[in-house]
PDB file of C-alpha atoms and ligand atoms in Angstrom:
ATOM      1  CA  MET Z 872     -45.708  21.157 -63.498  1.00 54.00           C
ATOM      2  CA  ALA Z 873     -45.430  23.880 -60.839  1.00 74.00           C
ATOM      3  CA  ASP Z 874     -42.257  25.996 -60.879  1.00 93.00           C
ATOM      4  CA  GLU Z 875     -39.479  24.781 -58.614  1.00 97.00           C
ATOM      5  CA  LEU Z 876     -39.424  26.450 -55.199  1.00 98.00           C
ATOM      6  CA  VAL Z 877     -35.952  25.195 -54.272  1.00 98.00           C
ATOM      7  CA  HIS Z 878     -32.890  25.368 -56.524  1.00 98.00           C
ATOM      8  CA  TYR Z 879     -29.746  23.281 -56.358  1.00 98.00           C
ATOM      9  CA  ALA Z 880     -26.256  23.841 -57.721  1.00 98.00           C
ATOM     10  CA  VAL Z 881     -22.847  22.344 -56.942  1.00 98.00           C
ATOM     11  CA  ASP Z 882     -19.601  24.222 -57.493  1.00 96.00           C
ATOM     12  CA  ARG Z 883     -16.199  22.917 -56.387  1.00 95.00           C
ATOM     13  CA  GLY Z 884     -17.616  20.690 -53.677  1.00 96.00           C
ATOM     14  CA  ILE Z 885     -20.040  23.280 -52.280  1.00 97.00           C
ATOM     15  CA  ALA Z 886     -23.740  22.483 -52.762  1.00 98.00           C
ATOM     16  CA  GLU Z 887     -25.971  25.577 -52.737  1.00 98.00           C
ATOM     17  CA  ILE Z 888     -29.606  24.933 -51.851  1.00 98.00           C
ATOM     18  CA  THR Z 889     -31.707  28.055 -52.431  1.00 98.00           C
ATOM     19  CA  LEU Z 890     -35.267  28.609 -51.192  1.00 98.00           C
ATOM     20  CA  ASP Z 891     -37.113  30.526 -53.892  1.00 98.00           C
ATOM     21  CA  SER Z 892     -40.719  31.154 -52.916  1.00 98.00           C
ATOM     22  CA  PRO Z 893     -40.708  34.910 -52.351  1.00 98.00           C
ATOM     23  CA  HIS Z 894     -44.495  35.352 -52.771  1.00 97.00           C
ATOM     24  CA  ASN Z 895     -45.090  33.744 -49.348  1.00 98.00           C
ATOM     25  CA  ARG Z 896     -41.673  34.654 -47.944  1.00 98.00           C
ATOM     26  CA  ASN Z 897     -40.269  31.145 -48.347  1.00 98.00           C
ATOM     27  CA  ALA Z 898     -42.986  29.601 -46.203  1.00 97.00           C
ATOM     28  CA  LEU Z 899     -42.578  25.854 -45.681  1.00 96.00           C
ATOM     29  CA  SER Z 900     -45.349  24.758 -48.054  1.00 95.00           C
ATOM     30  CA  ALA Z 901     -45.743  21.057 -48.905  1.00 93.00           C
ATOM     31  CA  GLN Z 902     -44.018  21.573 -52.257  1.00 95.00           C
ATOM     32  CA  LEU Z 903     -41.124  23.519 -50.741  1.00 96.00           C
ATOM     33  CA  ARG Z 904     -40.640  20.934 -47.989  1.00 95.00           C
ATOM     34  CA  ARG Z 905     -40.659  18.108 -50.525  1.00 95.00           C
ATOM     35  CA  GLU Z 906     -38.089  19.807 -52.760  1.00 97.00           C
ATOM     36  CA  LEU Z 907     -35.899  20.894 -49.845  1.00 97.00           C
ATOM     37  CA  ARG Z 908     -35.775  17.339 -48.525  1.00 96.00           C
ATOM     38  CA  ALA Z 909     -34.967  15.915 -51.930  1.00 96.00           C
ATOM     39  CA  HIS Z 910     -32.064  18.343 -52.424  1.00 98.00           C
ATOM     40  CA  LEU Z 911     -30.717  17.758 -48.919  1.00 98.00           C
ATOM     41  CA  SER Z 912     -30.747  14.014 -49.562  1.00 97.00           C
ATOM     42  CA  GLY Z 913     -29.072  14.546 -52.939  1.00 97.00           C
ATOM     43  CA  ALA Z 914     -26.308  16.677 -51.434  1.00 98.00           C
ATOM     44  CA  ILE Z 915     -25.734  14.222 -48.598  1.00 97.00           C
ATOM     45  CA  ALA Z 916     -25.526  11.298 -51.044  1.00 97.00           C
ATOM     46  CA  ASP Z 917     -23.231  13.070 -53.542  1.00 97.00           C
ATOM     47  CA  GLU Z 918     -19.610  12.163 -52.808  1.00 95.00           C
ATOM     48  CA  ALA Z 919     -18.420  15.275 -54.624  1.00 95.00           C
ATOM     49  CA  VAL Z 920     -20.206  17.520 -52.101  1.00 97.00           C
ATOM     50  CA  ARG Z 921     -18.150  18.554 -49.057  1.00 97.00           C
ATOM     51  CA  VAL Z 922     -20.260  21.372 -47.601  1.00 98.00           C
ATOM     52  CA  ILE Z 923     -23.920  22.384 -47.992  1.00 98.00           C
ATOM     53  CA  VAL Z 924     -25.030  26.036 -48.018  1.00 98.00           C
ATOM     54  CA  LEU Z 925     -28.704  26.813 -47.415  1.00 98.00           C
ATOM     55  CA  GLY Z 926     -29.721  30.250 -48.663  1.00 98.00           C
ATOM     56  CA  HIS Z 927     -32.653  32.057 -50.210  1.00 98.00           C
ATOM     57  CA  THR Z 928     -33.857  34.509 -52.813  1.00 98.00           C
ATOM     58  CA  GLY Z 929     -36.046  37.486 -51.910  1.00 97.00           C
ATOM     59  CA  THR Z 930     -36.186  39.505 -48.726  1.00 98.00           C
ATOM     60  CA  VAL Z 931     -36.972  36.728 -46.208  1.00 98.00           C
ATOM     61  CA  PHE Z 932     -34.947  33.630 -45.256  1.00 98.00           C
ATOM     62  CA  CYS Z 933     -38.000  31.593 -44.234  1.00 98.00           C
ATOM     63  CA  SER Z 934     -41.346  32.551 -42.673  1.00 98.00           C
ATOM     64  CA  GLY Z 935     -41.893  29.149 -41.049  1.00 96.00           C
ATOM     65  CA  MET Z 936     -44.672  26.671 -41.684  1.00 94.00           C
ATOM     66  CA  ASP Z 937     -47.054  27.664 -44.475  1.00 94.00           C
ATOM     67  CA  LEU Z 938     -49.932  28.961 -42.381  1.00 94.00           C
ATOM     68  CA  LYS Z 939     -52.340  29.128 -45.283  1.00 93.00           C
ATOM     69  CA  GLU Z 940     -51.828  25.430 -45.992  1.00 91.00           C
ATOM     70  CA  SER Z 941     -52.125  24.701 -42.249  1.00 83.00           C
ATOM     71  CA  ARG Z 942     -55.796  25.770 -42.180  1.00 81.00           C
ATOM     72  CA  GLY Z 943     -57.889  22.763 -41.251  1.00 75.00           C
ATOM     73  CA  ALA Z 944     -54.789  20.709 -40.391  1.00 68.00           C
ATOM     74  CA  GLY Z 945     -55.470  17.510 -38.472  1.00 64.00           C
ATOM     75  CA  ALA Z 946     -53.232  16.210 -35.704  1.00 56.00           C
ATOM     76  CA  ASP Z 947     -51.559  13.938 -38.252  1.00 57.00           C
ATOM     77  CA  ALA Z 948     -50.819  16.975 -40.450  1.00 59.00           C
ATOM     78  CA  GLN Z 949     -48.280  16.032 -43.071  1.00 51.00           C
ATOM     79  CA  GLY Z 950     -46.534  19.390 -42.726  1.00 56.00           C
ATOM     80  CA  VAL Z 951     -45.863  18.937 -39.073  1.00 61.00           C
ATOM     81  CA  ASN Z 952     -44.738  15.356 -39.532  1.00 65.00           C
ATOM     82  CA  GLU Z 953     -42.500  16.108 -42.490  1.00 77.00           C
ATOM     83  CA  PHE Z 954     -40.791  19.214 -41.129  1.00 85.00           C
ATOM     84  CA  PRO Z 955     -38.817  17.350 -38.443  1.00 82.00           C
ATOM     85  CA  ALA Z 956     -37.408  15.073 -41.135  1.00 85.00           C
ATOM     86  CA  ILE Z 957     -35.866  18.138 -42.794  1.00 91.00           C
ATOM     87  CA  LEU Z 958     -34.404  19.268 -39.476  1.00 87.00           C
ATOM     88  CA  GLU Z 959     -33.118  15.797 -38.784  1.00 85.00           C
ATOM     89  CA  ASP Z 960     -31.501  15.598 -42.243  1.00 91.00           C
ATOM     90  CA  ILE Z 961     -29.632  18.834 -41.519  1.00 92.00           C
ATOM     91  CA  TRP Z 962     -28.862  17.808 -37.953  1.00 88.00           C
ATOM     92  CA  THR Z 963     -27.488  14.397 -38.875  1.00 89.00           C
ATOM     93  CA  SER Z 964     -25.947  15.314 -42.246  1.00 95.00           C
ATOM     94  CA  PRO Z 965     -22.347  14.067 -42.253  1.00 96.00           C
ATOM     95  CA  LYS Z 966     -21.521  17.199 -44.252  1.00 97.00           C
ATOM     96  CA  PRO Z 967     -21.570  20.576 -42.510  1.00 98.00           C
ATOM     97  CA  VAL Z 968     -24.570  22.759 -43.344  1.00 98.00           C
ATOM     98  CA  VAL Z 969     -24.161  26.548 -43.417  1.00 98.00           C
ATOM     99  CA  ALA Z 970     -27.207  28.868 -43.297  1.00 98.00           C
ATOM    100  CA  LYS Z 971     -26.867  32.079 -45.322  1.00 98.00           C
ATOM    101  CA  ILE Z 972     -29.441  34.553 -44.040  1.00 99.00           C
ATOM    102  CA  ALA Z 973     -30.253  37.910 -45.628  1.00 98.00           C
ATOM    103  CA  GLY Z 974     -33.552  38.850 -44.024  1.00 98.00           C
ATOM    104  CA  PRO Z 975     -36.121  37.788 -41.439  1.00 98.00           C
ATOM    105  CA  ALA Z 976     -36.558  34.223 -40.204  1.00 98.00           C
ATOM    106  CA  ARG Z 977     -39.605  33.226 -38.194  1.00 97.00           C
ATOM    107  CA  ALA Z 978     -40.670  30.167 -36.182  1.00 95.00           C
ATOM    108  CA  GLY Z 979     -39.820  27.024 -38.172  1.00 94.00           C
ATOM    109  CA  GLY Z 980     -37.409  29.150 -40.219  1.00 96.00           C
ATOM    110  CA  VAL Z 981     -35.441  29.840 -37.052  1.00 95.00           C
ATOM    111  CA  GLY Z 982     -35.656  26.116 -36.261  1.00 92.00           C
ATOM    112  CA  ILE Z 983     -33.864  25.415 -39.539  1.00 94.00           C
ATOM    113  CA  ILE Z 984     -31.121  27.871 -38.562  1.00 95.00           C
ATOM    114  CA  ALA Z 985     -30.807  26.217 -35.137  1.00 91.00           C
ATOM    115  CA  ALA Z 986     -30.273  22.850 -36.858  1.00 90.00           C
ATOM    116  CA  CYS Z 987     -27.461  24.121 -39.107  1.00 95.00           C
ATOM    117  CA  ASP Z 988     -23.796  23.823 -38.082  1.00 95.00           C
ATOM    118  CA  ILE Z 989     -22.890  27.386 -38.988  1.00 97.00           C
ATOM    119  CA  ALA Z 990     -25.165  30.390 -39.553  1.00 98.00           C
ATOM    120  CA  VAL Z 991     -24.189  33.754 -41.011  1.00 98.00           C
ATOM    121  CA  ALA Z 992     -26.678  36.627 -41.272  1.00 98.00           C
ATOM    122  CA  THR Z 993     -26.744  40.217 -42.436  1.00 98.00           C
ATOM    123  CA  HIS Z 994     -27.056  42.938 -39.795  1.00 98.00           C
ATOM    124  CA  GLU Z 995     -30.585  43.658 -41.088  1.00 98.00           C
ATOM    125  CA  SER Z 996     -31.792  40.075 -40.500  1.00 98.00           C
ATOM    126  CA  SER Z 997     -34.274  39.504 -37.710  1.00 98.00           C
ATOM    127  CA  PHE Z 998     -35.535  36.468 -35.873  1.00 97.00           C
ATOM    128  CA  ALA Z 999     -38.597  35.530 -33.817  1.00 97.00           C
ATOM    129  CA  PHE Z1000     -40.123  32.417 -32.339  1.00 95.00           C
ATOM    130  CA  THR Z1001     -43.651  33.540 -33.235  1.00 97.00           C
ATOM    131  CA  GLU Z1002     -45.230  30.135 -32.642  1.00 95.00           C
ATOM    132  CA  VAL Z1003     -47.085  31.016 -29.434  1.00 95.00           C
ATOM    133  CA  ARG Z1004     -48.566  34.074 -31.117  1.00 96.00           C
ATOM    134  CA  ILE Z1005     -50.065  31.733 -33.718  1.00 96.00           C
ATOM    135  CA  GLY Z1006     -51.323  29.404 -30.954  1.00 95.00           C
ATOM    136  CA  VAL Z1007     -48.882  26.578 -31.726  1.00 93.00           C
ATOM    137  CA  VAL Z1008     -45.727  25.386 -29.976  1.00 90.00           C
ATOM    138  CA  PRO Z1009     -42.087  25.798 -31.092  1.00 85.00           C
ATOM    139  CA  ALA Z1010     -41.761  22.126 -30.502  1.00 70.00           C
ATOM    140  CA  VAL Z1011     -39.498  20.561 -32.940  1.00 71.00           C
ATOM    141  CA  ILE Z1012     -35.914  21.674 -32.570  1.00 71.00           C
ATOM    142  CA  SER Z1013     -35.504  25.135 -31.175  1.00 70.00           C
ATOM    143  CA  VAL Z1014     -36.752  24.127 -27.766  1.00 65.00           C
ATOM    144  CA  THR Z1015     -34.414  21.169 -27.627  1.00 69.00           C
ATOM    145  CA  VAL Z1016     -31.339  23.200 -28.510  1.00 72.00           C
ATOM    146  CA  LEU Z1017     -31.557  26.731 -27.175  1.00 76.00           C
ATOM    147  CA  PRO Z1018     -32.793  26.163 -23.618  1.00 75.00           C
ATOM    148  CA  ARG Z1019     -29.774  23.985 -22.927  1.00 72.00           C
ATOM    149  CA  LEU Z1020     -27.455  26.665 -24.188  1.00 71.00           C
ATOM    150  CA  LEU Z1021     -29.134  29.729 -22.727  1.00 77.00           C
ATOM    151  CA  PRO Z1022     -32.103  28.999 -20.521  1.00 79.00           C
ATOM    152  CA  ARG Z1023     -32.975  32.583 -19.639  1.00 87.00           C
ATOM    153  CA  ALA Z1024     -32.905  33.949 -23.188  1.00 89.00           C
ATOM    154  CA  ALA Z1025     -34.823  30.887 -24.394  1.00 88.00           C
ATOM    155  CA  HIS Z1026     -37.648  31.426 -21.908  1.00 90.00           C
ATOM    156  CA  GLU Z1027     -37.872  35.076 -22.860  1.00 93.00           C
ATOM    157  CA  LEU Z1028     -37.778  34.513 -26.619  1.00 93.00           C
ATOM    158  CA  PHE Z1029     -40.061  31.460 -26.807  1.00 92.00           C
ATOM    159  CA  LEU Z1030     -42.695  32.765 -24.399  1.00 94.00           C
ATOM    160  CA  THR Z1031     -42.907  36.336 -25.699  1.00 96.00           C
ATOM    161  CA  GLY Z1032     -42.404  35.657 -29.421  1.00 96.00           C
ATOM    162  CA  GLU Z1033     -40.518  38.958 -29.541  1.00 97.00           C
ATOM    163  CA  LYS Z1034     -38.441  39.890 -32.557  1.00 98.00           C
ATOM    164  CA  PHE Z1035     -34.674  40.094 -32.047  1.00 97.00           C
ATOM    165  CA  ASP Z1036     -31.892  41.359 -34.246  1.00 98.00           C
ATOM    166  CA  ALA Z1037     -28.786  39.743 -35.670  1.00 98.00           C
ATOM    167  CA  ALA Z1038     -26.562  41.169 -32.911  1.00 98.00           C
ATOM    168  CA  ARG Z1039     -28.681  39.440 -30.271  1.00 95.00           C
ATOM    169  CA  ALA Z1040     -28.859  36.256 -32.344  1.00 95.00           C
ATOM    170  CA  ALA Z1041     -25.047  36.229 -32.394  1.00 95.00           C
ATOM    171  CA  ALA Z1042     -24.853  37.026 -28.675  1.00 93.00           C
ATOM    172  CA  ILE Z1043     -27.065  34.043 -27.768  1.00 91.00           C
ATOM    173  CA  GLY Z1044     -25.268  31.702 -30.161  1.00 90.00           C
ATOM    174  CA  LEU Z1045     -28.116  31.215 -32.642  1.00 92.00           C
ATOM    175  CA  ILE Z1046     -25.863  32.506 -35.434  1.00 96.00           C
ATOM    176  CA  ASN Z1047     -22.065  32.613 -35.747  1.00 97.00           C
ATOM    177  CA  SER Z1048     -21.669  36.058 -37.235  1.00 97.00           C
ATOM    178  CA  ALA Z1049     -23.565  39.116 -38.416  1.00 98.00           C
ATOM    179  CA  VAL Z1050     -22.113  41.045 -41.330  1.00 98.00           C
ATOM    180  CA  ALA Z1051     -22.956  43.839 -43.749  1.00 98.00           C
ATOM    181  CA  ALA Z1052     -25.129  42.713 -46.666  1.00 98.00           C
ATOM    182  CA  ASP Z1053     -22.299  43.152 -49.160  1.00 98.00           C
ATOM    183  CA  ALA Z1054     -20.021  40.941 -47.031  1.00 98.00           C
ATOM    184  CA  LEU Z1055     -22.451  38.014 -46.686  1.00 98.00           C
ATOM    185  CA  GLU Z1056     -21.115  35.975 -49.601  1.00 98.00           C
ATOM    186  CA  SER Z1057     -17.478  36.422 -48.569  1.00 98.00           C
ATOM    187  CA  GLU Z1058     -18.213  35.548 -44.939  1.00 98.00           C
ATOM    188  CA  VAL Z1059     -20.027  32.374 -46.001  1.00 98.00           C
ATOM    189  CA  ARG Z1060     -17.118  31.585 -48.333  1.00 98.00           C
ATOM    190  CA  ARG Z1061     -14.682  32.088 -45.431  1.00 98.00           C
ATOM    191  CA  TYR Z1062     -16.517  29.338 -43.529  1.00 98.00           C
ATOM    192  CA  THR Z1063     -16.994  26.976 -46.484  1.00 98.00           C
ATOM    193  CA  ASP Z1064     -13.294  27.291 -47.391  1.00 97.00           C
ATOM    194  CA  MET Z1065     -12.324  26.340 -43.828  1.00 97.00           C
ATOM    195  CA  LEU Z1066     -14.870  23.497 -43.659  1.00 97.00           C
ATOM    196  CA  ALA Z1067     -13.614  22.095 -46.957  1.00 95.00           C
ATOM    197  CA  LEU Z1068     -10.108  21.791 -45.448  1.00 93.00           C
ATOM    198  CA  GLY Z1069     -11.237  19.036 -43.075  1.00 94.00           C
ATOM    199  CA  GLY Z1070     -11.032  15.332 -43.885  1.00 93.00           C
ATOM    200  CA  PRO Z1071     -14.608  14.274 -44.824  1.00 93.00           C
ATOM    201  CA  THR Z1072     -14.633  11.257 -42.514  1.00 95.00           C
ATOM    202  CA  ALA Z1073     -13.140  13.199 -39.606  1.00 95.00           C
ATOM    203  CA  LEU Z1074     -15.626  16.017 -40.139  1.00 95.00           C
ATOM    204  CA  ALA Z1075     -18.566  13.607 -40.191  1.00 95.00           C
ATOM    205  CA  ALA Z1076     -17.357  11.798 -37.066  1.00 94.00           C
ATOM    206  CA  THR Z1077     -16.681  15.060 -35.229  1.00 94.00           C
ATOM    207  CA  LYS Z1078     -20.131  16.379 -36.103  1.00 92.00           C
ATOM    208  CA  ALA Z1079     -21.748  13.132 -34.957  1.00 89.00           C
ATOM    209  CA  MET Z1080     -19.932  13.408 -31.609  1.00 87.00           C
ATOM    210  CA  LEU Z1081     -20.924  17.050 -31.196  1.00 85.00           C
ATOM    211  CA  ARG Z1082     -24.536  16.122 -31.864  1.00 80.00           C
ATOM    212  CA  ARG Z1083     -24.411  13.407 -29.210  1.00 74.00           C
ATOM    213  CA  SER Z1084     -23.432  15.915 -26.573  1.00 61.00           C
ATOM    214  CA  PRO Z1085     -26.222  16.362 -24.022  1.00 56.00           C
ATOM    215  CA  ALA Z1086     -25.735  20.119 -24.379  1.00 49.00           C
ATOM    216  CA  SER Z1087     -26.913  20.149 -27.975  1.00 49.00           C
ATOM    217  CA  GLY Z1088     -28.591  16.850 -28.775  1.00 50.00           C
ATOM    218  CA  LEU Z1089     -32.015  16.144 -30.165  1.00 58.00           C
ATOM    219  CA  GLY Z1090     -33.074  14.553 -26.934  1.00 56.00           C
ATOM    220  CA  GLU Z1091     -35.317  11.584 -26.260  1.00 60.00           C
ATOM    221  CA  ASP Z1092     -38.154  14.061 -25.935  1.00 61.00           C
ATOM    222  CA  PHE Z1093     -38.164  14.604 -29.686  1.00 66.00           C
ATOM    223  CA  ALA Z1094     -41.068  12.256 -30.440  1.00 69.00           C
ATOM    224  CA  ASP Z1095     -43.159  13.704 -27.615  1.00 73.00           C
ATOM    225  CA  MET Z1096     -42.535  17.225 -28.841  1.00 75.00           C
ATOM    226  CA  LEU Z1097     -43.464  16.243 -32.350  1.00 76.00           C
ATOM    227  CA  GLU Z1098     -46.784  14.900 -31.134  1.00 80.00           C
ATOM    228  CA  LEU Z1099     -47.360  18.070 -29.117  1.00 84.00           C
ATOM    229  CA  SER Z1100     -46.668  20.215 -32.166  1.00 85.00           C
ATOM    230  CA  ALA Z1101     -49.146  18.275 -34.329  1.00 85.00           C
ATOM    231  CA  GLU Z1102     -51.790  18.531 -31.590  1.00 89.00           C
ATOM    232  CA  HIS Z1103     -51.363  22.278 -31.362  1.00 90.00           C
ATOM    233  CA  PHE Z1104     -51.618  22.807 -35.118  1.00 89.00           C
ATOM    234  CA  ALA Z1105     -54.923  20.905 -35.038  1.00 89.00           C
ATOM    235  CA  SER Z1106     -56.276  22.487 -31.836  1.00 91.00           C
ATOM    236  CA  ALA Z1107     -59.020  25.119 -31.763  1.00 92.00           C
ATOM    237  CA  GLU Z1108     -56.433  27.617 -30.503  1.00 94.00           C
ATOM    238  CA  GLY Z1109     -53.924  26.795 -33.243  1.00 94.00           C
ATOM    239  CA  GLN Z1110     -56.585  26.965 -35.933  1.00 93.00           C
ATOM    240  CA  GLU Z1111     -57.773  30.338 -34.590  1.00 95.00           C
ATOM    241  CA  GLY Z1112     -54.182  31.679 -34.732  1.00 95.00           C
ATOM    242  CA  ILE Z1113     -53.728  30.367 -38.269  1.00 94.00           C
ATOM    243  CA  ARG Z1114     -57.072  31.873 -39.415  1.00 94.00           C
ATOM    244  CA  ALA Z1115     -56.197  35.185 -37.750  1.00 96.00           C
ATOM    245  CA  PHE Z1116     -52.871  35.280 -39.633  1.00 95.00           C
ATOM    246  CA  ALA Z1117     -54.559  34.684 -42.996  1.00 93.00           C
ATOM    247  CA  GLU Z1118     -57.259  37.240 -42.195  1.00 95.00           C
ATOM    248  CA  LYS Z1119     -54.623  39.793 -41.022  1.00 95.00           C
ATOM    249  CA  ARG Z1120     -56.269  40.340 -37.625  1.00 96.00           C
ATOM    250  CA  PRO Z1121     -55.240  39.724 -33.999  1.00 95.00           C
ATOM    251  CA  ALA Z1122     -56.075  36.248 -32.725  1.00 95.00           C
ATOM    252  CA  SER Z1123     -58.997  35.973 -30.335  1.00 95.00           C
ATOM    253  CA  TRP Z1124     -57.909  33.513 -27.653  1.00 93.00           C
ATOM    254  CA  VAL Z1125     -60.502  31.679 -25.601  1.00 81.00           C
ATOM    255  CA  PRO Z1126     -59.325  30.659 -22.099  1.00 73.00           C
ATOM    256  CA  PRO Z1127     -59.022  26.858 -21.835  1.00 69.00           C
ATOM    257  CA  ALA Z1128     -62.058  25.175 -20.246  1.00 66.00           C
ATOM    258  CA  GLY Z1129     -61.783  23.967 -16.653  1.00 63.00           C
TER     259      GLY Z1129
HETATM  260  C1  LIG E1537     -42.746  24.899 -37.707  1.00 59.74           C
HETATM  261  C2  LIG E1537     -43.556  25.317 -36.571  1.00 59.74           C
HETATM  262  C3  LIG E1537     -44.268  26.471 -36.520  1.00 59.74           C
HETATM  263  C4  LIG E1537     -44.297  27.518 -37.538  1.00 59.74           C
HETATM  264  O1  LIG E1537     -43.420  27.708 -38.341  1.00 59.74           O
HETATM  265  S1  LIG E1537     -45.669  28.537 -37.494  1.00 59.74           S
HETATM  266  C5  LIG E1537     -45.292  29.800 -38.701  1.00 59.74           C
HETATM  267  C6  LIG E1537     -45.182  31.101 -38.016  1.00 59.74           C
HETATM  268  N1  LIG E1537     -44.742  32.112 -38.964  1.00 59.74           N
HETATM  269  C7  LIG E1537     -44.891  33.390 -38.729  1.00 59.74           C
HETATM  270  O2  LIG E1537     -45.415  33.792 -37.723  1.00 59.74           O
HETATM  271  C8  LIG E1537     -44.360  34.346 -39.799  1.00 59.74           C
HETATM  272  C9  LIG E1537     -45.482  35.064 -40.504  1.00 59.74           C
HETATM  273  N2  LIG E1537     -44.953  36.014 -41.478  1.00 59.74           N
HETATM  274  C10 LIG E1537     -44.432  37.212 -41.113  1.00 59.74           C
HETATM  275  O3  LIG E1537     -44.318  37.566 -39.962  1.00 59.74           O
HETATM  276  C11 LIG E1537     -44.018  38.122 -42.219  1.00 59.74           C
HETATM  277  O4  LIG E1537     -44.608  37.665 -43.422  1.00 59.74           O
HETATM  278  C12 LIG E1537     -42.486  38.216 -42.415  1.00 59.74           C
HETATM  279  C13 LIG E1537     -41.831  36.847 -42.540  1.00 59.74           C
HETATM  280  C14 LIG E1537     -41.844  38.993 -41.249  1.00 59.74           C
HETATM  281  C15 LIG E1537     -42.215  39.006 -43.734  1.00 59.74           C
HETATM  282  O5  LIG E1537     -42.890  40.246 -43.699  1.00 59.74           O
HETATM  283  P1  LIG E1537     -43.165  41.027 -45.065  1.00 59.74           P
HETATM  284  O6  LIG E1537     -43.728  42.359 -44.716  1.00 59.74           O
HETATM  285  O7  LIG E1537     -41.953  40.967 -45.911  1.00 59.74           O
HETATM  286  O8  LIG E1537     -44.255  40.142 -45.827  1.00 59.74           O
HETATM  287  P2  LIG E1537     -45.839  40.060 -45.575  1.00 59.74           P
HETATM  288  O9  LIG E1537     -46.153  39.857 -44.158  1.00 59.74           O
HETATM  289  O10 LIG E1537     -46.484  41.236 -46.269  1.00 59.74           O
HETATM  290  O11 LIG E1537     -46.207  38.718 -46.351  1.00 59.74           O
HETATM  291  C16 LIG E1537     -46.176  38.648 -47.788  1.00 59.74           C
HETATM  292  C17 LIG E1537     -47.073  37.494 -48.188  1.00 59.74           C
HETATM  293  O12 LIG E1537     -46.519  36.284 -47.682  1.00 59.74           O
HETATM  294  C18 LIG E1537     -47.505  35.582 -46.907  1.00 59.74           C
HETATM  295  N3  LIG E1537     -46.855  34.841 -45.831  1.00 59.74           N
HETATM  296  C19 LIG E1537     -45.915  35.289 -44.984  1.00 59.74           C
HETATM  297  N4  LIG E1537     -45.585  34.346 -44.115  1.00 59.74           N
HETATM  298  C20 LIG E1537     -46.334  33.258 -44.392  1.00 59.74           C
HETATM  299  C21 LIG E1537     -46.455  31.951 -43.812  1.00 59.74           C
HETATM  300  N5  LIG E1537     -45.725  31.535 -42.777  1.00 59.74           N
HETATM  301  N6  LIG E1537     -47.359  31.120 -44.362  1.00 59.74           N
HETATM  302  C22 LIG E1537     -48.108  31.482 -45.426  1.00 59.74           C
HETATM  303  N7  LIG E1537     -48.045  32.714 -46.025  1.00 59.74           N
HETATM  304  C23 LIG E1537     -47.163  33.577 -45.504  1.00 59.74           C
HETATM  305  C24 LIG E1537     -48.393  36.699 -46.367  1.00 59.74           C
HETATM  306  O13 LIG E1537     -49.646  36.192 -45.963  1.00 59.74           O
HETATM  307  C25 LIG E1537     -48.476  37.626 -47.575  1.00 59.74           C
HETATM  308  O14 LIG E1537     -49.421  37.087 -48.478  1.00 59.74           O
HETATM  309  P3  LIG E1537     -50.476  38.054 -49.215  1.00 59.74           P
HETATM  310  O15 LIG E1537     -51.351  37.104 -49.971  1.00 59.74           O
HETATM  311  O16 LIG E1537     -49.619  38.924 -50.106  1.00 59.74           O
HETATM  312  O17 LIG E1537     -51.181  38.853 -48.155  1.00 59.74           O
HETATM  313  C26 LIG E1537     -43.605  24.413 -35.397  1.00 59.74           C
HETATM  314  C27 LIG E1537     -42.231  24.290 -34.798  1.00 59.74           C
HETATM  315  O18 LIG E1537     -41.580  25.327 -34.597  1.00 59.74           O
HETATM  316  O19 LIG E1537     -41.824  23.170 -34.523  1.00 59.74           O
END
């Protein structure tokens, strides 16, 4: 059996889910997605768990969808269809989910952060919505959440794919705080300690109400965006971007016909 790519541990009501696929920078491969979903479900179902922390080993939080596995993806690509389920699990989890980030996050990796309730990152962490540079769309969650909060920054960041630092991520509300690397654990603990003070039912109900707010909800457009994402992964442009990534060369875009 292949080595586990996601680890799980529970200590005093805090479940720690750790992405551990450093060779591809915690890319969302089929195996990693499967394991991540299973552990999220386990933590949500476990009555002893009050708060979920999502962290990582290695230098990168998550490099987004596994682009090497996405080569030849059809419009019904399992990866694209399964990824939203992970985001939805985090989004709808009755237990707060805290992202612990000590390095870059890209594309779908930033989507995961956007879905979490609290996000803490080191000063050295960086973020980018690189999807358009790969020829796909940042469809699934980021575009439903950030544009409502900060339309101007969202247009800039989604359309340029530019990298931004932890200070900017905090300024636009993508993360809650940026700290020195040696303070990451204690800052996460500060949040988990506070979250564990809340009544579990009240916390779950409060989170559900917050998620229903039009300012932060997964809108009705979700299914449409999902379809759009799958189409783009399968398109000639998306497949060119994915090939270019694997071949370590700039993508060669062909203007759309007509
Ligand atoms: C979910 C949706 C869309 C997406 O998520 S599309 C995915 C877009 N992702 C990216 O554009 C990130 C690509 N990766 C990077 O930019 C960099 O790897 C990094 C994350 C900044 C880390 O840089 P670093 O220098 O530390 O590492 P390397 O670039 O040398 O990579 C090492 C090794 O890992 C492989 N790898 C990296 N990222 C991926 C990936 N996403 N998929 C597969 N493999 C990846 C890389 O190829 C290297 O492999 P070697 O064999 O060693 O060359 C849609 C939606 O948003 O809804």
